[in-house]
PDB file of C-alpha atoms in Angstrom:
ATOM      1  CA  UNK A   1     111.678  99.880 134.918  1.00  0.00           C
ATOM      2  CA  UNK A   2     110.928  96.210 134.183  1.00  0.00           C
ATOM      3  CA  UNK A   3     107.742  96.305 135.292  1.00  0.00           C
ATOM      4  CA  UNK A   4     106.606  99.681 133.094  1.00  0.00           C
ATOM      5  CA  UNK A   5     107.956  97.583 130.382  1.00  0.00           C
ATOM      6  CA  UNK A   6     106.223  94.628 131.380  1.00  0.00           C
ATOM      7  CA  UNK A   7     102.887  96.512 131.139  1.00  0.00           C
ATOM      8  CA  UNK A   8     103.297  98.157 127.689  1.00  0.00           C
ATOM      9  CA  UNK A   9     104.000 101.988 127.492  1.00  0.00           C
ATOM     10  CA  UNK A  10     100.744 104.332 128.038  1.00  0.00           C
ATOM     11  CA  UNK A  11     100.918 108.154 126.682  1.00  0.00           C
ATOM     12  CA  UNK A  12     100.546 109.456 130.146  1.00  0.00           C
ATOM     13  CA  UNK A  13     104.111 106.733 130.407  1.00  0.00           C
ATOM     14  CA  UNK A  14     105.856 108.141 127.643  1.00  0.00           C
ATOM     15  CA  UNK A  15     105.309 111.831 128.312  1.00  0.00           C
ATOM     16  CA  UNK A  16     106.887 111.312 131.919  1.00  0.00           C
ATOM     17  CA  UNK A  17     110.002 108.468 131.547  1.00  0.00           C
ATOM     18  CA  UNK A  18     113.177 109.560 131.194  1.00  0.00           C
ATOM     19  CA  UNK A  19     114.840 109.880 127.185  1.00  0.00           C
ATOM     20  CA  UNK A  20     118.313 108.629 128.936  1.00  0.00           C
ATOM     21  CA  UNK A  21     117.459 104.878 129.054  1.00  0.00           C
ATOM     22  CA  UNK A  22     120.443 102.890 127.820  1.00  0.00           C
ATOM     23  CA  UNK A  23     118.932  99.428 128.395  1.00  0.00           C
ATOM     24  CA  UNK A  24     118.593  97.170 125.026  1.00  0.00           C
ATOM     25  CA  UNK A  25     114.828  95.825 126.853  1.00  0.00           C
ATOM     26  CA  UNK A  26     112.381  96.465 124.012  1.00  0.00           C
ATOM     27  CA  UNK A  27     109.533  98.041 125.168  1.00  0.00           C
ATOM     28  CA  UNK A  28     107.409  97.459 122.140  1.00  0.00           C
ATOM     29  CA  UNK A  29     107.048  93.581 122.581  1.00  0.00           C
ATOM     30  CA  UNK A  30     104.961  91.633 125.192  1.00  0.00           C
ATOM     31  CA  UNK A  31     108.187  91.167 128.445  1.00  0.00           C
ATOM     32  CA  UNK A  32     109.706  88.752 128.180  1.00  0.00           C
ATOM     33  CA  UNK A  33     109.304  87.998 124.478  1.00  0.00           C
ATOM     34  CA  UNK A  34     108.026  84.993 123.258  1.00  0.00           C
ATOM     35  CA  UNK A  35     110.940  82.934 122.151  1.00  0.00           C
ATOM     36  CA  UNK A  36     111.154  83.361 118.466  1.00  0.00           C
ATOM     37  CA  UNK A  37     112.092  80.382 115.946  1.00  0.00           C
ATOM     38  CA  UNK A  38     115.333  81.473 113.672  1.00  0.00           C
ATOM     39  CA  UNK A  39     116.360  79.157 110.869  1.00  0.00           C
ATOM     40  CA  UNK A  40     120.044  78.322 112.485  1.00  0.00           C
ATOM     41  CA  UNK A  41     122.033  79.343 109.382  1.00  0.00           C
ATOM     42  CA  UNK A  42     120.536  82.892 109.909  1.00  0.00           C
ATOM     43  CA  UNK A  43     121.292  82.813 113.381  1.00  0.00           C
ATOM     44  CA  UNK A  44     124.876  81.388 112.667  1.00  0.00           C
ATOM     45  CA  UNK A  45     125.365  84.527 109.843  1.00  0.00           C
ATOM     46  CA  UNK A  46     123.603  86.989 112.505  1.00  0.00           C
ATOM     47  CA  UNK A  47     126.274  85.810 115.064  1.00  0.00           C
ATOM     48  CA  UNK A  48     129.765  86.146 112.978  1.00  0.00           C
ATOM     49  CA  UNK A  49     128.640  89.645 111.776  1.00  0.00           C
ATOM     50  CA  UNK A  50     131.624  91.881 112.433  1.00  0.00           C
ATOM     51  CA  UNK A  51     129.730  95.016 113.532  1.00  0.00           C
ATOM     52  CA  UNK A  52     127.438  95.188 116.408  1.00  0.00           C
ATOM     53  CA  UNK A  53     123.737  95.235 115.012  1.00  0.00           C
ATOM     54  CA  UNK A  54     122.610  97.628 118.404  1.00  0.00           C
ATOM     55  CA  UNK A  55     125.279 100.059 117.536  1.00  0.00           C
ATOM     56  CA  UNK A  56     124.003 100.379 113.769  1.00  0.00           C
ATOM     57  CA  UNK A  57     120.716 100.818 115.291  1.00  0.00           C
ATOM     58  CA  UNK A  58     121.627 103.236 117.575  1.00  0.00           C
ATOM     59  CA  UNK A  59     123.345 105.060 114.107  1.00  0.00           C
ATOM     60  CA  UNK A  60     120.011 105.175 112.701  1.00  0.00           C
ATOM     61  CA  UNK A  61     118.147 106.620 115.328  1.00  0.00           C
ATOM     62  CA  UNK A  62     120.540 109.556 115.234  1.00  0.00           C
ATOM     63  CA  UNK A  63     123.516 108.273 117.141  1.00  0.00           C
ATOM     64  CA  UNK A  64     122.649 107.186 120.842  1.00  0.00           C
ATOM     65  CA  UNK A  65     120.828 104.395 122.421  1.00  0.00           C
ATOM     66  CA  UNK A  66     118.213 107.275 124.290  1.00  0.00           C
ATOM     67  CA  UNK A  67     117.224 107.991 120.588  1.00  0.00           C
ATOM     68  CA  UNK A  68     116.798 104.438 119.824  1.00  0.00           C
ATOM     69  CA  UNK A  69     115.034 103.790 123.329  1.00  0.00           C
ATOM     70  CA  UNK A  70     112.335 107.006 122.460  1.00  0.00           C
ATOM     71  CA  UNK A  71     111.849 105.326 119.088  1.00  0.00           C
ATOM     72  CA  UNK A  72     111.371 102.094 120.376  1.00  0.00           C
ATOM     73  CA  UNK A  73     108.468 103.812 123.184  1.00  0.00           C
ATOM     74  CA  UNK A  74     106.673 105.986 120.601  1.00  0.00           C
ATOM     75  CA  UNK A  75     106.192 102.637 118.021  1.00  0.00           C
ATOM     76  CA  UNK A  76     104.832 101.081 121.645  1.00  0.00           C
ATOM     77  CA  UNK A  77     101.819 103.396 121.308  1.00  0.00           C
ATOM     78  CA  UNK A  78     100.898 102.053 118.454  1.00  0.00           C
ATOM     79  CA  UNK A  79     102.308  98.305 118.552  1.00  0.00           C
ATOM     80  CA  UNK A  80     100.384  98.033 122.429  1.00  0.00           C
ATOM     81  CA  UNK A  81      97.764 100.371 122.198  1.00  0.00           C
ATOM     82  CA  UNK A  82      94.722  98.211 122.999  1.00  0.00           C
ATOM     83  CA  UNK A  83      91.789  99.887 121.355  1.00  0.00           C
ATOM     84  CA  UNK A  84      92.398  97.254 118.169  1.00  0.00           C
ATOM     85  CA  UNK A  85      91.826 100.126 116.092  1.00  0.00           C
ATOM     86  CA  UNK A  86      95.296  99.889 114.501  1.00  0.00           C
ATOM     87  CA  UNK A  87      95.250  96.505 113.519  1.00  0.00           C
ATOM     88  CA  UNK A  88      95.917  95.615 109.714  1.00  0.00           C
ATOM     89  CA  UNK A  89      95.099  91.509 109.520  1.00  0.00           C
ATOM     90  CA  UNK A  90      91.844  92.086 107.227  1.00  0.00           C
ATOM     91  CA  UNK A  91      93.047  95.182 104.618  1.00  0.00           C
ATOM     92  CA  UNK A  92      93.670  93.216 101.982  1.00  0.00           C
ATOM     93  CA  UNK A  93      89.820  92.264 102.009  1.00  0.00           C
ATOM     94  CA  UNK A  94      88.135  95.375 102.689  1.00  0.00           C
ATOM     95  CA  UNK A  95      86.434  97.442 100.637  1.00  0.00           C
ATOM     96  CA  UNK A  96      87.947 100.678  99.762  1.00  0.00           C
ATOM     97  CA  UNK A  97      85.393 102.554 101.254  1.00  0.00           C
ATOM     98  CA  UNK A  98      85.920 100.506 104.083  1.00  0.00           C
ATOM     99  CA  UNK A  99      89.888 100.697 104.060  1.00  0.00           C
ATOM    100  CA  UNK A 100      89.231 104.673 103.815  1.00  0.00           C
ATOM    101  CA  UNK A 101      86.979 104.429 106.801  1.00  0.00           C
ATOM    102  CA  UNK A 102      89.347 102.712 108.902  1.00  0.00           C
ATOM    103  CA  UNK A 103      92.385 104.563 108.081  1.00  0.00           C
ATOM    104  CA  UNK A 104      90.207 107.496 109.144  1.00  0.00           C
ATOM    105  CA  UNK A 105      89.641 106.104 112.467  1.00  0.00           C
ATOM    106  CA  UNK A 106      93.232 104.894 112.448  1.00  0.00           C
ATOM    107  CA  UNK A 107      94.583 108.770 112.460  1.00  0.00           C
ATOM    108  CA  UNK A 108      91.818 110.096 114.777  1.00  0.00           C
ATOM    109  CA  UNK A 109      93.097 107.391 117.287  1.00  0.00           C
ATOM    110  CA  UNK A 110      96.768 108.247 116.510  1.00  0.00           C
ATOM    111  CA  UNK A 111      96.010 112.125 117.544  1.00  0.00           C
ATOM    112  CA  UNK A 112      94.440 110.817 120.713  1.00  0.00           C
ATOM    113  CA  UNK A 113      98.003 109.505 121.386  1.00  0.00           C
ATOM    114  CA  UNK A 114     100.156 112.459 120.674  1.00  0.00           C
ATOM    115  CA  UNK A 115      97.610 114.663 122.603  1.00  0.00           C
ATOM    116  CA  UNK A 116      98.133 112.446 125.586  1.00  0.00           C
ATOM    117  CA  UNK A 117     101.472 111.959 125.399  1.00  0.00           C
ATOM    118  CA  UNK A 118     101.730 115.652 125.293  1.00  0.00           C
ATOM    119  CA  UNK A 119     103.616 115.370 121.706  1.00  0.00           C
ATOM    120  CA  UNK A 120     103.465 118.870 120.545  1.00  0.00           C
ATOM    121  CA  UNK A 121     103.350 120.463 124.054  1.00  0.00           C
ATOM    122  CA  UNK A 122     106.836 121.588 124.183  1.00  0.00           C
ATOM    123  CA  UNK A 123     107.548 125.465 123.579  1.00  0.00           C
ATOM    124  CA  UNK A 124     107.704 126.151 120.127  1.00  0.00           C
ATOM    125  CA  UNK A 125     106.770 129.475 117.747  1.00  0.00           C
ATOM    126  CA  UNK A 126     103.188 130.744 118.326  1.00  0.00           C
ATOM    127  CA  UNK A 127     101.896 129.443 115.379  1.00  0.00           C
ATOM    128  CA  UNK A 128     102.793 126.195 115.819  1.00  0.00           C
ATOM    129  CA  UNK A 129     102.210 125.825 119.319  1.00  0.00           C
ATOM    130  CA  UNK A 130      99.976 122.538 120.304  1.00  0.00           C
ATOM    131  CA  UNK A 131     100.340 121.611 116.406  1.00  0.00           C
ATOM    132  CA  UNK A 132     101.638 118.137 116.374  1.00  0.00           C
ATOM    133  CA  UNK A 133     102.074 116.851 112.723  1.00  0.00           C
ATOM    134  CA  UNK A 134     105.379 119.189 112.549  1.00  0.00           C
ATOM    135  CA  UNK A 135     107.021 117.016 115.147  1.00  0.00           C
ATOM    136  CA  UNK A 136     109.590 114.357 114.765  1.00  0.00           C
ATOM    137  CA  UNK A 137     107.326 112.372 117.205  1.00  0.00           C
ATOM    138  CA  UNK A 138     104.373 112.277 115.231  1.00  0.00           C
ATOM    139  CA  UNK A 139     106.477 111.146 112.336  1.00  0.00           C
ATOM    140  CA  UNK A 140     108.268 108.283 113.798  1.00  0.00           C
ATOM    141  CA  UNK A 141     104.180 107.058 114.771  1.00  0.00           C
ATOM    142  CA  UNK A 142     103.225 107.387 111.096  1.00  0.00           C
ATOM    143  CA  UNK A 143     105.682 105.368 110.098  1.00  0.00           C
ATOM    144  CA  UNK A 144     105.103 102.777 112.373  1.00  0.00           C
ATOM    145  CA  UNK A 145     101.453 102.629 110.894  1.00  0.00           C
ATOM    146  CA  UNK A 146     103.482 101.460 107.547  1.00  0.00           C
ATOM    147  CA  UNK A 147     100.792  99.374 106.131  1.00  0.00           C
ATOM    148  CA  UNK A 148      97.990 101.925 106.090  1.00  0.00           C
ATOM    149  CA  UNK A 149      98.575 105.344 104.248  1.00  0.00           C
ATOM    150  CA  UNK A 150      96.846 107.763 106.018  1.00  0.00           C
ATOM    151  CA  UNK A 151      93.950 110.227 103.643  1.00  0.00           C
ATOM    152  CA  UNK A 152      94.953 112.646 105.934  1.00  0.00           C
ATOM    153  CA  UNK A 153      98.543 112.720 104.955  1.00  0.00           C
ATOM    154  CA  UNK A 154      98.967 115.472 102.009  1.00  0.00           C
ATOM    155  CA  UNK A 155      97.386 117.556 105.409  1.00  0.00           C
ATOM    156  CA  UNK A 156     100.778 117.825 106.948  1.00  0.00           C
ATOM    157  CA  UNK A 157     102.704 116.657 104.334  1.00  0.00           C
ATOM    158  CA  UNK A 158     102.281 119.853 101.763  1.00  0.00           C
ATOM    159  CA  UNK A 159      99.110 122.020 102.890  1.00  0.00           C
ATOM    160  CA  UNK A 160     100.280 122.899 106.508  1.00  0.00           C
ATOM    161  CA  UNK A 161     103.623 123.977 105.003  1.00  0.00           C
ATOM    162  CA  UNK A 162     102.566 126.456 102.453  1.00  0.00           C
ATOM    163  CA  UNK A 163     100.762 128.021 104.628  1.00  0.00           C
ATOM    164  CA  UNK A 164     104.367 128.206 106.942  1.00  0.00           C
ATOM    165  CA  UNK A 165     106.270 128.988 104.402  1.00  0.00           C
ATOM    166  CA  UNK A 166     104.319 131.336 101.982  1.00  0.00           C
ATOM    167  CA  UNK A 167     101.320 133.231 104.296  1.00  0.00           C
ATOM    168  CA  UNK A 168     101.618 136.406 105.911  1.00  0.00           C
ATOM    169  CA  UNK A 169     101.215 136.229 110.338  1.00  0.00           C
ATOM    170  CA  UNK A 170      97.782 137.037 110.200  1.00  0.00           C
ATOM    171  CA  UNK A 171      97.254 134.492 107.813  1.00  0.00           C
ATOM    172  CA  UNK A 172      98.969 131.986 109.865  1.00  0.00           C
ATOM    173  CA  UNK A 173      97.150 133.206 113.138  1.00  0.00           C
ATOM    174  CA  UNK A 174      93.945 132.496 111.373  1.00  0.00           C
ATOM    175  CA  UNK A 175      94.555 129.381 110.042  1.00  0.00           C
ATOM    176  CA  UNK A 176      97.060 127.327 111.587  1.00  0.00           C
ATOM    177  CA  UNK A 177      94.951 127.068 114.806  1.00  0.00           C
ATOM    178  CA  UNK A 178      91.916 125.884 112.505  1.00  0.00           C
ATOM    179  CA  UNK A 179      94.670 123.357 111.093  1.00  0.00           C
ATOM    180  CA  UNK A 180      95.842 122.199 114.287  1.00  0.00           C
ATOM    181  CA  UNK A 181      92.559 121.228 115.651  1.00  0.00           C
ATOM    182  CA  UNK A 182      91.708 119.122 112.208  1.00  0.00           C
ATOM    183  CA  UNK A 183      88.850 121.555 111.499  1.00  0.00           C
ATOM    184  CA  UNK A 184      90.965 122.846 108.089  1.00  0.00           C
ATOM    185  CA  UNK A 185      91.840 119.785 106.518  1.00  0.00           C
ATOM    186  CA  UNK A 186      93.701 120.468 103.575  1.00  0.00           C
ATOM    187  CA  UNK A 187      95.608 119.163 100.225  1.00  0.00           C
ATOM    188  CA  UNK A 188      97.865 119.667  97.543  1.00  0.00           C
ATOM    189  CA  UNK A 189      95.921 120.828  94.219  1.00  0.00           C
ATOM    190  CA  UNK A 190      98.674 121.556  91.933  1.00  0.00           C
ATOM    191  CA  UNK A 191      98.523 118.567  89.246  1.00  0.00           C
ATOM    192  CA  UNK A 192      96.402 118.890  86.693  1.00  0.00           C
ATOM    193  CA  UNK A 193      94.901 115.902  84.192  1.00  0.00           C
ATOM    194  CA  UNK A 194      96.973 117.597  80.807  1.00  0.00           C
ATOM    195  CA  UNK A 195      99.767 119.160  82.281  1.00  0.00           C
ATOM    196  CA  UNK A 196     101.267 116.746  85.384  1.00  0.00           C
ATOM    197  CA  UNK A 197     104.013 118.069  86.943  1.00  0.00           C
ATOM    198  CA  UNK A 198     104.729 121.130  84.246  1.00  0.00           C
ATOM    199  CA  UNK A 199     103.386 123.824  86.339  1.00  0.00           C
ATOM    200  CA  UNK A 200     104.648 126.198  83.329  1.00  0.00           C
ATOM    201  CA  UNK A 201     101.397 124.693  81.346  1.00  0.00           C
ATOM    202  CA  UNK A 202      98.963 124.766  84.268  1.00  0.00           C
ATOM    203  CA  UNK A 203      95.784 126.188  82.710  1.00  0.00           C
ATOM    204  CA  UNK A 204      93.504 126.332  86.100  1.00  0.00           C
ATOM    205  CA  UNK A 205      93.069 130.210  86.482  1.00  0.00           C
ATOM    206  CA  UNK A 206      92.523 132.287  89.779  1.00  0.00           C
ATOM    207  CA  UNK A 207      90.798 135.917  88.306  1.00  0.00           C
ATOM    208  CA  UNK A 208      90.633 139.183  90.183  1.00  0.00           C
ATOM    209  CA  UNK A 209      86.565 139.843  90.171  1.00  0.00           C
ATOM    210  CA  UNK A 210      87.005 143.929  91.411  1.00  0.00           C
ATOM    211  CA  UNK A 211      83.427 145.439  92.848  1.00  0.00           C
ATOM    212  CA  UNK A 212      82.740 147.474  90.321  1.00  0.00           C
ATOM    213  CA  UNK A 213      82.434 144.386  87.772  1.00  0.00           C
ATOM    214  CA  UNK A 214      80.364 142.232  89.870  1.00  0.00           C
ATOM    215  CA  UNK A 215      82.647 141.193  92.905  1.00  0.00           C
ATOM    216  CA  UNK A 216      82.279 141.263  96.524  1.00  0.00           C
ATOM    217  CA  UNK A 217      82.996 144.090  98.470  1.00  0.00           C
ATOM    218  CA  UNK A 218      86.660 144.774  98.150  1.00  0.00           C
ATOM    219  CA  UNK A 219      86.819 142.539  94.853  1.00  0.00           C
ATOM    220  CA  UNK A 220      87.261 138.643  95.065  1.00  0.00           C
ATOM    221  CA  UNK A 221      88.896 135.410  93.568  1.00  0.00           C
ATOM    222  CA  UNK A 222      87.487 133.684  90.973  1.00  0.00           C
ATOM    223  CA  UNK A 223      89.222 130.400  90.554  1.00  0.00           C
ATOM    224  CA  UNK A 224      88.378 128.659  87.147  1.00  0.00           C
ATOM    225  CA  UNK A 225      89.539 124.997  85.394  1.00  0.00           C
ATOM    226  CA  UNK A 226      88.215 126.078  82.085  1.00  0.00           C
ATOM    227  CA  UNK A 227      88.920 122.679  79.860  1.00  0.00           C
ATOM    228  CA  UNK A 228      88.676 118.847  80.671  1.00  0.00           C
ATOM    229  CA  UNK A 229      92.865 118.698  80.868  1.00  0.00           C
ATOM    230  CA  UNK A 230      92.766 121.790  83.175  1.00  0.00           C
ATOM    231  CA  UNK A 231      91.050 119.096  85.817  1.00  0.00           C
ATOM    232  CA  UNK A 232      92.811 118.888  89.071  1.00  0.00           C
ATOM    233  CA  UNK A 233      93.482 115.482  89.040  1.00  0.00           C
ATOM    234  CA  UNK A 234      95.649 113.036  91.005  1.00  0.00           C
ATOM    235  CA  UNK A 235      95.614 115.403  94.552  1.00  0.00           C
ATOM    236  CA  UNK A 236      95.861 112.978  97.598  1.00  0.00           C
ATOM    237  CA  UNK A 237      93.082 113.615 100.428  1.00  0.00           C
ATOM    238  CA  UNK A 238      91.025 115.647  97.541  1.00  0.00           C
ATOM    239  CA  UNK A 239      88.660 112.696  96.745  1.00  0.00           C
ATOM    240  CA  UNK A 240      87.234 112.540 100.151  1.00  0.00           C
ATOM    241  CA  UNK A 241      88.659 114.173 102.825  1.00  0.00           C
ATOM    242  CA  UNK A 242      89.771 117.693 102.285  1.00  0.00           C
ATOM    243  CA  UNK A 243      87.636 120.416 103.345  1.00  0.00           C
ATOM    244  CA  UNK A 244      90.008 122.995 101.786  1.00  0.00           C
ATOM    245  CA  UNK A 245      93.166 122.745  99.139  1.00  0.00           C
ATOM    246  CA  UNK A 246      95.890 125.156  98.527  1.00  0.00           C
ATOM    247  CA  UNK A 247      95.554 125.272  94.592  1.00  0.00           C
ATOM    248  CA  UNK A 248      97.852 125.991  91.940  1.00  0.00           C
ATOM    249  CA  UNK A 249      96.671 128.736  89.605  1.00  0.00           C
ATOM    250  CA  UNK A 250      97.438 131.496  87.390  1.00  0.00           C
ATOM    251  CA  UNK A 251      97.074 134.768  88.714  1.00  0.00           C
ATOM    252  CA  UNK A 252      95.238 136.865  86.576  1.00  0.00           C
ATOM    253  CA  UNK A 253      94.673 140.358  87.581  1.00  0.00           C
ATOM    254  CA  UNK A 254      92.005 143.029  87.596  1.00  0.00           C
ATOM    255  CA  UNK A 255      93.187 144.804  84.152  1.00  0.00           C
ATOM    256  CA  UNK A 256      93.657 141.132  82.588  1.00  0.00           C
ATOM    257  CA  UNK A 257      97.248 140.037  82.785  1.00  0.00           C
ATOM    258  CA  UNK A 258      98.071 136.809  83.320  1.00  0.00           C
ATOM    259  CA  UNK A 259     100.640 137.216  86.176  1.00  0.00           C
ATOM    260  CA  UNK A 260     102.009 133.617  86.378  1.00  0.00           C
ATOM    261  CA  UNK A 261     101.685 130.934  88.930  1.00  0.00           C
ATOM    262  CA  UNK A 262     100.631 131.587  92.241  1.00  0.00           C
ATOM    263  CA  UNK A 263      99.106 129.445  95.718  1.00  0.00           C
ATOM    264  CA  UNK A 264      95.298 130.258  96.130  1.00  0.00           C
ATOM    265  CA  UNK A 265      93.730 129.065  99.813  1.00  0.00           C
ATOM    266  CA  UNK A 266      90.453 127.507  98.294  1.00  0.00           C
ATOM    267  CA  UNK A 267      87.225 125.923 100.512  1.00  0.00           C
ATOM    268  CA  UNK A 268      86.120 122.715  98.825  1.00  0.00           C
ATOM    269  CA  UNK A 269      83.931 121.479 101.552  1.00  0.00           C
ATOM    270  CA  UNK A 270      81.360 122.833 104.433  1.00  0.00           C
ATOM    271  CA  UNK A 271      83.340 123.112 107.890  1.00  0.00           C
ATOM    272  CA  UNK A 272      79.773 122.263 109.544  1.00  0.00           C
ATOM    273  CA  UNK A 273      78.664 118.727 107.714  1.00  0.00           C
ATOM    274  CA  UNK A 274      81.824 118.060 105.080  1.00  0.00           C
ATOM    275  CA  UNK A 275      79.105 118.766 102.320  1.00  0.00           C
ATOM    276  CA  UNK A 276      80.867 120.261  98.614  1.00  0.00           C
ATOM    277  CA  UNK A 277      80.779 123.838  98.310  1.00  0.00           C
ATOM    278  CA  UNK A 278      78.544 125.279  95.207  1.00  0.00           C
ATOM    279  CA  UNK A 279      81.036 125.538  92.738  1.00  0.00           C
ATOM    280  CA  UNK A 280      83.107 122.800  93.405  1.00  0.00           C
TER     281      UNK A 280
END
């Protein structure tokens, strides 16, 4: 209704209004809109164009105006949310510590959203259920961010789906919940400071350790950059935020033999106070 639009659009809103709106009203703007000042040969161009701009729109939202409408009422959560938090007038003079800080506040505020707009609610596969970065809704709100990349983002972005696409269910049952809830935050770890994107060269090493030489009961992973170009380097969310990183290695075995590239699930940080793990 008018008056819903008048308002803004709340999560508790969005989760309940019907997706079948057809109106053109844009909810993400103070109703009615200020008037706006357009230079008049822009208007005049705007005017003669021989396609309907709305129907374009409607294109690019994936072909109806109830696509373009949801759009329009997810970017409202962010546009209208009053908390201030996701304003951008003073990045250009913060401090980068300070820019990291905010941004950090910036997604914590965003998940608030989704939660209460029950983004991520729907049924979906077991593992994913309540996770809400794998949504298209929580993409279309990271987007509307735009100014602000998020040190969060190589989370969903790459870690998340390795672990989809290349762990085993009891893998996934262990740490996709731990994902979901933020408490595994994760990155990329694959580039190295010699080697860039030739994963053929990659010199970081993951080592069998069995018992009987030394390892922990059952035998463990000993993951190992042995030389200065063998640095990971360039890994978003690494620097600061990560608590774990699914790293690029080469597998060597218990009897020696270098068995190629593989993924290796390592812990960079404490889960309890974010501190670096010995090692690391």
């Amino acid at each position: 209704s008018e008056q819903n639009l008048s308002q803004g659009v709340s999560p508790k809103q969005f989760s309940t209004m019907s997706a079948t709106t057809t109106s053109n009203t844009d909810p993400r703007h103070p109703y009615p809109t200020p008037p706006q000042t357009i230079n008049p040969d822009l208007a005049a161009e705007r005017a003669s164009a021989p396609f309907s701009p709305l129907r374009i729109t409607h294109f690019l939202d994936g072909g109806s105006a109830s696509l373009t409408d949801r759009r329009r009422r997810l970017e409202a959560l962010i546009i209208r949310d009053t908390s201030g938090v996701f304003s951008n007038d003073d990045n250009h003079y913060l401090h980068r510590t300070e820019r990291h800080t905010r941004a950090l506040a910036k997604f914590v505020r965003l998940v608030e959203l989704c939660r209460a707009a029950g983004i991520g609610s729907h049924p979906r596969p077991p593992a994913l259920e309540g996770e809400i970065t794998s949504t298209k809704e929580f993409q279309t709100l990271v987007a509307t961010l735009s100014d602000d990349p998020l040190p969060t983002s190589l989370h969903w972005v790459m870690f998340v789906p390795n672990i989809l696409t290349l762990c085993d269910a009891e893998q996934q049952s262990l740490w996709l919940p731990l994902c979901r809830d933020f408490k595994m935050i994760g990155c990329y770890a694959q580039t190295e400071l010699g080697h860039g994107s030739n994963i053929r060269a990659l010199e970081t090493t993951a080592t069998f350790l069995k018992e009987i030489d030394g390892g922990a009961e059952g035998g463990e992973w000993v993951v190992h950059s042995p030389t200065l170009t063998s640095a990971k380097f360039w890994p978003g969310t690494l620097g600061k935020t990560a608590n774990h990183a699914m790293v690029i290695a080469r597998l060597i075995d218990g009897e020696g033999i270098d068995r190629g590239i593989h993924n290796f699930l390592v812990p960079l940080r404490s889960m309890e106070d974010h501190s670096l793990l010995e090692g690391v």
